mmCIF file of C-alpha atoms and ligand atoms in Angstrom:
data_model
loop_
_atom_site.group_PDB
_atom_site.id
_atom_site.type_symbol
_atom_site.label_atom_id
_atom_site.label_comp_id
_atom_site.label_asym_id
_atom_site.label_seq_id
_atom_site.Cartn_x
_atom_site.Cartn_y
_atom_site.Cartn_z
ATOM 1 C CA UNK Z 902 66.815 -54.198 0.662
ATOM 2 C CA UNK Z 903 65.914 -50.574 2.017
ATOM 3 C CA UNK Z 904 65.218 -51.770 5.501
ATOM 4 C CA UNK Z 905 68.591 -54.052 5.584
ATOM 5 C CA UNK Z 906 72.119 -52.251 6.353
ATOM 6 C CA UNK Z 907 75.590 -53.444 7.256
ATOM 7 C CA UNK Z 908 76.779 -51.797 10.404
ATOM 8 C CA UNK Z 909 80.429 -51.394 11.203
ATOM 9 C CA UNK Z 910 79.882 -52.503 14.878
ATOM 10 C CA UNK Z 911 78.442 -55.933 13.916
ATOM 11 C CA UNK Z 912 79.458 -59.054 11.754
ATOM 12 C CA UNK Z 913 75.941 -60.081 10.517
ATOM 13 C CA UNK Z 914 73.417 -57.397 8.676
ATOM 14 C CA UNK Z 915 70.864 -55.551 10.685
ATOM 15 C CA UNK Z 916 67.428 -54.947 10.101
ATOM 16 C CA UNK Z 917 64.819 -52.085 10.591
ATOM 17 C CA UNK Z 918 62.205 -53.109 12.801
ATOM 18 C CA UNK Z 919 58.631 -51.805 13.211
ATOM 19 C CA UNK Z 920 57.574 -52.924 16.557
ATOM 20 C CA UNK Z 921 58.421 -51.578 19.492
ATOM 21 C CA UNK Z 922 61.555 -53.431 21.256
ATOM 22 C CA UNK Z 923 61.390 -52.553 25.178
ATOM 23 C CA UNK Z 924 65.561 -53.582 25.404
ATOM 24 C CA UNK Z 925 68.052 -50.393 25.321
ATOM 25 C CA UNK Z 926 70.043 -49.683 22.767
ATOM 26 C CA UNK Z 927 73.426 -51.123 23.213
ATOM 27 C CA UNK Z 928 75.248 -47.774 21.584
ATOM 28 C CA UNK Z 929 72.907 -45.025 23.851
ATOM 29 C CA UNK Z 930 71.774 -47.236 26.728
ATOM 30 C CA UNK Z 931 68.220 -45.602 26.067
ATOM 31 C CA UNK Z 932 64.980 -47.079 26.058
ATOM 32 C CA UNK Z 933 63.639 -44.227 23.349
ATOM 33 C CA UNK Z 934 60.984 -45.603 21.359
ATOM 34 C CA UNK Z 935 62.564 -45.021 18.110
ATOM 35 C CA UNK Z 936 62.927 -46.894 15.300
ATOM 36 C CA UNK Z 937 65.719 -49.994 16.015
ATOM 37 C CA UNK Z 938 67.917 -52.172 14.002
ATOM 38 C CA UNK Z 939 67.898 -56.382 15.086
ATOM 39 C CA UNK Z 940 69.959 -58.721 14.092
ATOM 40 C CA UNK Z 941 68.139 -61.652 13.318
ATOM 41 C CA UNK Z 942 70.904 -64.454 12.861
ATOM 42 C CA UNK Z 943 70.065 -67.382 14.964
ATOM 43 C CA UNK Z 944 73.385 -66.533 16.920
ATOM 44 C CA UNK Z 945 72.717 -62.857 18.385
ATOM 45 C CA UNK Z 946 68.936 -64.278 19.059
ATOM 46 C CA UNK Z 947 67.674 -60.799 18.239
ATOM 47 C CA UNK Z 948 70.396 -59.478 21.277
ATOM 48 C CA UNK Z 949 72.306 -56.964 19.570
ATOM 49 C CA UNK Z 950 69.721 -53.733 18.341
ATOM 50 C CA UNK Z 951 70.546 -50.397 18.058
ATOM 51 C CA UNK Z 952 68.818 -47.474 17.051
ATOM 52 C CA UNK Z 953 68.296 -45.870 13.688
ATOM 53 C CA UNK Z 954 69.609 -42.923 14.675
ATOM 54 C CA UNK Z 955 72.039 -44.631 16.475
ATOM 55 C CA UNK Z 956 73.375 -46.104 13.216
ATOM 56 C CA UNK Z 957 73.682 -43.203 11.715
ATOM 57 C CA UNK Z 958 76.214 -41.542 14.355
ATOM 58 C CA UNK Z 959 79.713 -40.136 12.816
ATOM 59 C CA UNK Z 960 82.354 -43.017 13.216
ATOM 60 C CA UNK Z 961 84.979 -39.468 13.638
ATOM 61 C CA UNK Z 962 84.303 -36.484 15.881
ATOM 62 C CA UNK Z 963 87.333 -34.392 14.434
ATOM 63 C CA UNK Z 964 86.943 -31.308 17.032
ATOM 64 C CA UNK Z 965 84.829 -31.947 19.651
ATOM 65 C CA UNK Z 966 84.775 -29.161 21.953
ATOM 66 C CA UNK Z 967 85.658 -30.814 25.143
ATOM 67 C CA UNK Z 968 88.464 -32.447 23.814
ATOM 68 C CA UNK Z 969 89.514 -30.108 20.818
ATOM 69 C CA UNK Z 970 93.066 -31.653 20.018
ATOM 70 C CA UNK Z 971 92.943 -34.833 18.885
ATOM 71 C CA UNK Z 972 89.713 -36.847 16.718
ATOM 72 C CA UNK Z 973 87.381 -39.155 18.698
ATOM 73 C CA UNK Z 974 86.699 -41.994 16.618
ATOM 74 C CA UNK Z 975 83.856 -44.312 17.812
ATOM 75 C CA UNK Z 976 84.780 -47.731 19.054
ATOM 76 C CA UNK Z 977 82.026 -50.732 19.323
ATOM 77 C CA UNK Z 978 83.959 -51.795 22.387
ATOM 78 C CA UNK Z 979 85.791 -51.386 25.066
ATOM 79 C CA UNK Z 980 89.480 -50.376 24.246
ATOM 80 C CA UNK Z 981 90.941 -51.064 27.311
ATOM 81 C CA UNK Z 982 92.290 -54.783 28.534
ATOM 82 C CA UNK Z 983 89.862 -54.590 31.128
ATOM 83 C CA UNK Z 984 86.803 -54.357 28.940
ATOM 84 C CA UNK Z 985 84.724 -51.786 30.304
ATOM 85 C CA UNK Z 986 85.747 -48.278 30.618
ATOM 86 C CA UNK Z 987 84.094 -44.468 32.243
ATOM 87 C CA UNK Z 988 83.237 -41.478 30.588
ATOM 88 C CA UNK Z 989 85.133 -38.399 30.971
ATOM 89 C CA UNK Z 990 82.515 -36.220 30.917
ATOM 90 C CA UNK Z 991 79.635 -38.236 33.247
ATOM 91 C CA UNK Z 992 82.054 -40.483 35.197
ATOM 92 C CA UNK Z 993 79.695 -43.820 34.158
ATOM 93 C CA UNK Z 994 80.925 -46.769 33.093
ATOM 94 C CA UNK Z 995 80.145 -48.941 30.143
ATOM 95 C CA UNK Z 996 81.119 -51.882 28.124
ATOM 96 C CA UNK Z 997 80.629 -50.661 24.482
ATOM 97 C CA UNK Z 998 80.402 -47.843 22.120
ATOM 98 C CA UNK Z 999 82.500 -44.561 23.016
ATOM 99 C CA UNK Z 1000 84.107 -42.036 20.974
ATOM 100 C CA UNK Z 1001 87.583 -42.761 22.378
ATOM 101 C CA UNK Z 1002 91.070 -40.466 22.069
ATOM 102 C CA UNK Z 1003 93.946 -42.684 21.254
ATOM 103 C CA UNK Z 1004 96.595 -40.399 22.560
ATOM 104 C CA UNK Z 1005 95.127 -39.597 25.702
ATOM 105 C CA UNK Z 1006 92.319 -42.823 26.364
ATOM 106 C CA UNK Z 1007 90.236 -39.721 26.370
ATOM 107 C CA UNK Z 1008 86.634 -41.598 26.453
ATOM 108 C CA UNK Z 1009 83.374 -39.684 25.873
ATOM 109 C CA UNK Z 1010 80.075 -42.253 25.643
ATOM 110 C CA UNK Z 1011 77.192 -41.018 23.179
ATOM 111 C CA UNK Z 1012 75.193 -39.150 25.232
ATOM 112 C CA UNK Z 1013 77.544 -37.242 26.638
ATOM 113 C CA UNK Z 1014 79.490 -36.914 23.003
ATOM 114 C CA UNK Z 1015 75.734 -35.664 22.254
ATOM 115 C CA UNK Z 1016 76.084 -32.358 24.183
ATOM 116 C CA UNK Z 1017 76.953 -28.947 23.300
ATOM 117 C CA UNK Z 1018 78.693 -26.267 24.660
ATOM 118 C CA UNK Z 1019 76.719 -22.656 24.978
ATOM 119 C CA UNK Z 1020 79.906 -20.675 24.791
ATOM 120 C CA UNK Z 1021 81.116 -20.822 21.604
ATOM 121 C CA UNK Z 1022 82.787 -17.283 21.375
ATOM 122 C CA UNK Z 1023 85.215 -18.894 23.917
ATOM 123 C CA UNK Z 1024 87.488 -21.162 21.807
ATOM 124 C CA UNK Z 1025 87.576 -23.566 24.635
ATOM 125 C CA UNK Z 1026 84.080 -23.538 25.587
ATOM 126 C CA UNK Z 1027 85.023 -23.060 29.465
ATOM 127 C CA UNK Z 1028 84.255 -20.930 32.040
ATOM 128 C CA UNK Z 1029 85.483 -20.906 35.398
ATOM 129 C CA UNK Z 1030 82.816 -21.383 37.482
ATOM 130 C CA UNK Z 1031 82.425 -18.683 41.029
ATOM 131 C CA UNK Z 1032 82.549 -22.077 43.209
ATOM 132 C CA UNK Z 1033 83.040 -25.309 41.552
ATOM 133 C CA UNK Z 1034 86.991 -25.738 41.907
ATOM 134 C CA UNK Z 1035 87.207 -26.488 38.212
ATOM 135 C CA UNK Z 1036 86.683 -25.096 34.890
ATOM 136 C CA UNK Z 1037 82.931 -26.032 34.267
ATOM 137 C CA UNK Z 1038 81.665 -26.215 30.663
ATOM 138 C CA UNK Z 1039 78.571 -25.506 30.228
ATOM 139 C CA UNK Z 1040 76.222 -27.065 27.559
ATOM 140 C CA UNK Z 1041 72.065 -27.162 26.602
ATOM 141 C CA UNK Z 1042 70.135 -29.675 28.345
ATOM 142 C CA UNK Z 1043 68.742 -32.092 25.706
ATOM 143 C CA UNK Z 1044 64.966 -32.630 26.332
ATOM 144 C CA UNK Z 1045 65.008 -36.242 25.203
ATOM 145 C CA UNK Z 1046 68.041 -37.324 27.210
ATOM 146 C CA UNK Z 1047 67.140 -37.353 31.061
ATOM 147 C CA UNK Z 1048 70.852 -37.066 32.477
ATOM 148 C CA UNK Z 1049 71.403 -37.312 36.114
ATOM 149 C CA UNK Z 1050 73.255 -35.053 38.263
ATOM 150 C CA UNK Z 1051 76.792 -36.580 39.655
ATOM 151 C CA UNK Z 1052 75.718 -34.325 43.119
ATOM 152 C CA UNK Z 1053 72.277 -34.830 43.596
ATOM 153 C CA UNK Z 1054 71.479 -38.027 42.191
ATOM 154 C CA UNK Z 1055 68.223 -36.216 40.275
ATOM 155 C CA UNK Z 1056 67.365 -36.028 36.778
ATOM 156 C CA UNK Z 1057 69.208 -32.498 35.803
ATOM 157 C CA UNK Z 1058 65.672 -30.541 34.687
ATOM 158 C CA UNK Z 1059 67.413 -26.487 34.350
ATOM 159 C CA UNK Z 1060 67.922 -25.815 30.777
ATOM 160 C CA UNK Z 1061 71.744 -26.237 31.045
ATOM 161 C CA UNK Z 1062 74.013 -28.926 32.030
ATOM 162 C CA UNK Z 1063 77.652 -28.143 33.737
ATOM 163 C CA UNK Z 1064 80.488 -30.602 32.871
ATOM 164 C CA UNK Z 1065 83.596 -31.168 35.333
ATOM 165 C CA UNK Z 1066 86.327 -32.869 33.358
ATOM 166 C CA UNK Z 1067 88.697 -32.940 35.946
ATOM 167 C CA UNK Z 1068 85.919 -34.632 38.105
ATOM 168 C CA UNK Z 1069 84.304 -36.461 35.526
ATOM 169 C CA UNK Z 1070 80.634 -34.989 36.699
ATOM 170 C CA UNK Z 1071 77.437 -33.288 35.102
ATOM 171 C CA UNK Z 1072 75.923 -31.200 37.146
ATOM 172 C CA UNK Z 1073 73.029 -28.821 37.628
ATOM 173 C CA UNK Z 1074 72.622 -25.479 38.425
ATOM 174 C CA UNK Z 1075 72.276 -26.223 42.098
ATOM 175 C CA UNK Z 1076 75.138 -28.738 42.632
ATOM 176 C CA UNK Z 1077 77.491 -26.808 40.162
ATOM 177 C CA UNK Z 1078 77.129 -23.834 42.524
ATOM 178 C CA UNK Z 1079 78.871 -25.911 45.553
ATOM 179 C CA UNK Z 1080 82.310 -24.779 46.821
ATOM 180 C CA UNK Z 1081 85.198 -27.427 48.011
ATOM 181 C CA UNK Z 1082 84.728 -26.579 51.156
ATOM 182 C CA UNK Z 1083 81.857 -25.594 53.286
ATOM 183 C CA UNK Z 1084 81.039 -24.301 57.276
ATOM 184 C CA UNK Z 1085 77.231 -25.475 57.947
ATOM 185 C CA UNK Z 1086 75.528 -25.560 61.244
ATOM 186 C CA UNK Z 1087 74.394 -29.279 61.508
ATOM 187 C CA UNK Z 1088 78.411 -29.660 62.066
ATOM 188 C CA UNK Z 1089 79.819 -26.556 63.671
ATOM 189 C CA UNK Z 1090 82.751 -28.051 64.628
ATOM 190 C CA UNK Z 1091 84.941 -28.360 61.361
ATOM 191 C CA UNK Z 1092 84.754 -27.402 58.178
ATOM 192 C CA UNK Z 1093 82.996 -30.171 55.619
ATOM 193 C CA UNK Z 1094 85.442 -31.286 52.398
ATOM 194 C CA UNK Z 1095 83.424 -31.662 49.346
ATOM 195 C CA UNK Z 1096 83.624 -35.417 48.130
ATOM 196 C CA UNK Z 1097 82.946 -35.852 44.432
ATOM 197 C CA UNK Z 1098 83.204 -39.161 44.060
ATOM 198 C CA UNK Z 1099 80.657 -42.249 46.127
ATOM 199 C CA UNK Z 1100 82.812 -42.260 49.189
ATOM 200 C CA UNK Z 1101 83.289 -46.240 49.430
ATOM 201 C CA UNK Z 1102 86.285 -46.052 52.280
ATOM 202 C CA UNK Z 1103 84.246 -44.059 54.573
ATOM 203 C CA UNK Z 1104 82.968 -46.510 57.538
ATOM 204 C CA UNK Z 1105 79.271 -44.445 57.753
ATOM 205 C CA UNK Z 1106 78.194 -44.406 54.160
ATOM 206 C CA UNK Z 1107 74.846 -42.367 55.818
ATOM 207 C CA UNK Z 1108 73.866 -39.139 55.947
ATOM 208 C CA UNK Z 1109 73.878 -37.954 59.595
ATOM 209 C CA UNK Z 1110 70.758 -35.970 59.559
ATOM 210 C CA UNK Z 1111 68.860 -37.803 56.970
ATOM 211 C CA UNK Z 1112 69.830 -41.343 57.553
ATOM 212 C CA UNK Z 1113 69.871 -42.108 53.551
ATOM 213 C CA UNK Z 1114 72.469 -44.159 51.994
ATOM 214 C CA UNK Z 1115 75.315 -41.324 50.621
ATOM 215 C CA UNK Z 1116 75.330 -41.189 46.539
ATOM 216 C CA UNK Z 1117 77.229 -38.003 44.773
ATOM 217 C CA UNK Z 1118 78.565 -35.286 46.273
ATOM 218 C CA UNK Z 1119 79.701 -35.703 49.577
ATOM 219 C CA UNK Z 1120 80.653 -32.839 52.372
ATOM 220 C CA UNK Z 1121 82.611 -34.601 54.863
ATOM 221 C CA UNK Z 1122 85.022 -34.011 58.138
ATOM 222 C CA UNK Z 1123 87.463 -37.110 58.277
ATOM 223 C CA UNK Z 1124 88.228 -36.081 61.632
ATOM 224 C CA UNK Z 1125 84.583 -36.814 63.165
ATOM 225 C CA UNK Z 1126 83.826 -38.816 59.960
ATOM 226 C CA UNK Z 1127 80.665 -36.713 59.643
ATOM 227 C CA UNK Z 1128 78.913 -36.835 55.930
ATOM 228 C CA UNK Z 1129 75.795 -35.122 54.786
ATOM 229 C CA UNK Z 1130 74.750 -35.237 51.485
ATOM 230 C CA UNK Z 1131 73.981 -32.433 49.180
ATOM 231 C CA UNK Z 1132 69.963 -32.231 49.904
ATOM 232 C CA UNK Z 1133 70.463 -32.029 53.938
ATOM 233 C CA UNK Z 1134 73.768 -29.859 53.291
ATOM 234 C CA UNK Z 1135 71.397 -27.193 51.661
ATOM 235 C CA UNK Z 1136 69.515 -27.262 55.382
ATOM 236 C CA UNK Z 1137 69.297 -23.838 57.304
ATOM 237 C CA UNK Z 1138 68.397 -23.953 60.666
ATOM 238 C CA UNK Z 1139 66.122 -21.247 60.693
ATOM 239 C CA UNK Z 1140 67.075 -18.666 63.138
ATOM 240 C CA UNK Z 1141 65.193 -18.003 65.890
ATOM 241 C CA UNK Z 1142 65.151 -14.404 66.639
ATOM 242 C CA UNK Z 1143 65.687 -14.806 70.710
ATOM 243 C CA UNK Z 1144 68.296 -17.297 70.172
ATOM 244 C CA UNK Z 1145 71.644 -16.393 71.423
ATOM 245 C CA UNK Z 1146 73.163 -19.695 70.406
ATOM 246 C CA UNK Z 1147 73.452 -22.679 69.038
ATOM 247 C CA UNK Z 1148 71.542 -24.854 70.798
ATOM 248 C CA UNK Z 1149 68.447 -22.173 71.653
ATOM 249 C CA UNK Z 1150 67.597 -23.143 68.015
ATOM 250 C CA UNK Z 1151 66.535 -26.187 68.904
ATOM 251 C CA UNK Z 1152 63.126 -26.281 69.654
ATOM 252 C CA UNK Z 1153 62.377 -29.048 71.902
ATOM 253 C CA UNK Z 1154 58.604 -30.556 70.304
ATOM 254 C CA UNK Z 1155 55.454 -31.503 72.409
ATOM 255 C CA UNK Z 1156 55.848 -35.223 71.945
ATOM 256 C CA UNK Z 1157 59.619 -35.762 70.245
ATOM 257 C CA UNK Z 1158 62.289 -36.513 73.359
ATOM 258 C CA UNK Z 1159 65.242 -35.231 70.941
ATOM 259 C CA UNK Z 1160 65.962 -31.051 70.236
ATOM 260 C CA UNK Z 1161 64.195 -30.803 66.634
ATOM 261 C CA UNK Z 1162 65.809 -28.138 64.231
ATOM 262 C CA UNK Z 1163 63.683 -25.939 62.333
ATOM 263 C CA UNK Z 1164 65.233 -25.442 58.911
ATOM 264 C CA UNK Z 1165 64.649 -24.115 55.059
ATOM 265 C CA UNK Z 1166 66.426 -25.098 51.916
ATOM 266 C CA UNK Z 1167 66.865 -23.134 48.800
ATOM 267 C CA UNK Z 1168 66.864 -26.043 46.465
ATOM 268 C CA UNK Z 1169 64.237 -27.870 45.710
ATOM 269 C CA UNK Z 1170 63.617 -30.475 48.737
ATOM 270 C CA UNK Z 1171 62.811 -33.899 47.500
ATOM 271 C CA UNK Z 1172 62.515 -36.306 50.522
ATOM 272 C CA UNK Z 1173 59.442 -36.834 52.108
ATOM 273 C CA UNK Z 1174 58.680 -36.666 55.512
ATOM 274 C CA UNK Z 1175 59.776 -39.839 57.625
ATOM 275 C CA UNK Z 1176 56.013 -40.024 59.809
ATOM 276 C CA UNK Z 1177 53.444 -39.419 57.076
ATOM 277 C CA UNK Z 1178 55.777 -39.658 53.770
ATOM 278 C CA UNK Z 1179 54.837 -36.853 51.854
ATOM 279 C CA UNK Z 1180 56.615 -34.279 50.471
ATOM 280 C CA UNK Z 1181 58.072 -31.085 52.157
ATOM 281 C CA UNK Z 1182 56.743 -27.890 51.537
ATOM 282 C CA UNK Z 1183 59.933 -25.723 51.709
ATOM 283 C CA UNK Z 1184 58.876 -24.193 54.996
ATOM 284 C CA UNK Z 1185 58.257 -26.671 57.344
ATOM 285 C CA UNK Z 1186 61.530 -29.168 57.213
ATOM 286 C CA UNK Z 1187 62.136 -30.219 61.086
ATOM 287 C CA UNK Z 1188 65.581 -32.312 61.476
ATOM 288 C CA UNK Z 1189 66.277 -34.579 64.741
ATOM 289 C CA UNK Z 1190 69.634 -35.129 64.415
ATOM 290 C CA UNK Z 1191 69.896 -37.908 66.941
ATOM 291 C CA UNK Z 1192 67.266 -40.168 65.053
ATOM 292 C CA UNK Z 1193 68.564 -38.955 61.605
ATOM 293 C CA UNK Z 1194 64.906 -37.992 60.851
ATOM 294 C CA UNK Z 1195 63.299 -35.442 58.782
ATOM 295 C CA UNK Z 1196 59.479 -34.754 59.968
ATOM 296 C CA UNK Z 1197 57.502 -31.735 59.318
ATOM 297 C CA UNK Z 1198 56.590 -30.196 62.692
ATOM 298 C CA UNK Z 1199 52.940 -31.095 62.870
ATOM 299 C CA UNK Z 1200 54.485 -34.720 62.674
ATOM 300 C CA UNK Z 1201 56.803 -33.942 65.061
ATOM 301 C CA UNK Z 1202 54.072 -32.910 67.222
ATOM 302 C CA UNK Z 1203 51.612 -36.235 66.798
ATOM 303 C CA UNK Z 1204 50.836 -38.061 69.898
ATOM 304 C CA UNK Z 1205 53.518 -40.379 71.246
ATOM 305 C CA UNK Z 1206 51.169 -43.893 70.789
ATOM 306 C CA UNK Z 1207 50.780 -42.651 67.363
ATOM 307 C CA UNK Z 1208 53.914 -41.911 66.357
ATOM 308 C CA UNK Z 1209 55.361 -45.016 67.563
ATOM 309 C CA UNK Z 1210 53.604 -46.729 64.611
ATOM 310 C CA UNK Z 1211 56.112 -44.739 62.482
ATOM 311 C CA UNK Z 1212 59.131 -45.140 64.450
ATOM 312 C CA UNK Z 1213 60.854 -48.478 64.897
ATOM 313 C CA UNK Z 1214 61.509 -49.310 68.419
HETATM 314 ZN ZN1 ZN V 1411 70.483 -45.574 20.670
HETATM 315 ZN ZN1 ZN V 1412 79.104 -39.725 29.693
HETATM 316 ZN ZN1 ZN V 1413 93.544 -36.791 22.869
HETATM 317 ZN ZN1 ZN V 1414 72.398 -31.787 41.502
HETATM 318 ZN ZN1 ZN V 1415 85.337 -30.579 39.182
HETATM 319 ZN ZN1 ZN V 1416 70.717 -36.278 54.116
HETATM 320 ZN ZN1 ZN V 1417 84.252 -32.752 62.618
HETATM 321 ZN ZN1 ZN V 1418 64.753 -38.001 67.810
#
């Protein structure tokens, strides 16, 4: 039967369906409408599916180029006792399916087994990135894969995707671009320590000037335990040209008891303003660092009896 196959990963035969099956697929974790394979024995209950294409992935990936030595030969589960284990290249964990390295328990999941390197004149497809602390490979963004980015938590949307081995991160443009170690004004202090990895030890898991739960990248001073996160790290204050200091650029608002900070980001701002909830224009970001609050000013500025409908007590 043309629509019937035997699939190494499974103990029953599969077959093609042609309705559309809203579950992932268990090999890509995607929810593509593509064609799927179901098993229909009364024991999987139509619970294991994969894609068509997904069927037809190479069981050996003799050279791939981010780990050229040995073969990656793909595994239907977990080879490790504890049955789940991470990708090298995106850091996420899974249960099933990953092109897996023997010799090393090298472990690459499809999607990220999917991507390709742009430098192939350089045998090892690396460059050294100008800030990043490691080598940084850097590959084409597949359209039909929406990968996130370890530092920003956002779908990566730039036409290339940066891979960290030695951090196990993608990255974009943006977030590839940050250094180890960083000076920024919300925190004059100290120096902030880049964080790759969800900090889970650190007794704030918030972002002092935006209040939001910290996710990726991290900059951090252990010694005040001050963390911002990568969106209110790429915060200027802008300057104020009669201030002499510090603190003259804080503008103190009409109605707001707390200095405000005027700032601008270069990368593309995606919170939303904590009064009205709608989305920064990159101009007008004002940042009370004492409520952990992002406004834009003419929020800032709203009538006190008004604004305390926004702001909890
Ligand atoms: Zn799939
Ligand atoms: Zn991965
Ligand atoms: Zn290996
Ligand atoms: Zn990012
Ligand atoms: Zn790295
Ligand atoms: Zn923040
Ligand atoms: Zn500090
Ligand atoms: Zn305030």
């Amino acid at each position: 039967m043309e629509n019937q196959i035997e699939h190494f990963s499974h103990e029953h035969p599969l077959t093609l369906q042609n309705y559309i099956i809203p579950e992932p697929c268990l090999v890509c974790w995607q929810g593509i409408t593509s064609p799927m394979y179901l098993c229909k024995e009364e024991l999987c209950c139509g619970s294991f599916r994969i894609h068509k294409s997904c069927s037809e992935l190479p069981r050996e990936l003799p050279q791939h180029p981010f780990h050229p030595h040995h073969s990656l030969t793909l595994l239907p589960k977990s080879p490790y006792d504890s049955g789940t284990l991470w990708c090298n290249a995106c850091g996420k964990m899974s249960w099933a399916f990953t092109y897996h390295c023997s010799v090393c328990q090298f472990d690459l999941d499809v999607s990220c087994a999917s991507l390709s390197p742009i430098k192939i004149e350089d045998p090892y497809h690396q460059i050294q990135h100008l800030y990043h602390p490691h080598p940084l490979i850097v590959c084409d963004n597949k359209t039909n894969l929406k990968f996130p980015c370890s530092g920003c938590k956002q779908p990566i949307n730039g036409s290339r995707v940066y891979v960290c081995l030695d951090c196990n991160c993608l990255l974009d443009e943006s977030c590839a671009k940050w250094p180890s170690q960083i000076d920024h004004p919300f925190h004059p202090q100290h120096p902030l320590t880049l964080l790759v990895h969800h900090p889970w030890n650190l007794t704030s898991s918030r972002c002092r000037a935006c209040g939001k739960v910290l996710e990726g990248f991290t900059f951090h001073c252990s010694e005040c335990n001050f963390s911002l996160d990568t969106r209110c790290a790429s915060l200027i204050p802008t300057q104020n040209p009669e201030a002499k200091d510090e603190l003259q650029i804080q503008q103190l608002s009409l109605s707001h008891t707390h200095p405000l900070i005027p700032c601008q980001t270069k990368m593309g701002f995606r919170l939303s303003c904590d009064a009205c909830q709608l989305h920064f224009d990159d101009s007008s970001v004002y940042i009370c660092l004492e409520c952990n609050f992002l406004l834009h000013k003419s929020c800032a500025d709203l009538p006190r009896e008004v604004k305390h409908s926004f702001y909890p007590a």
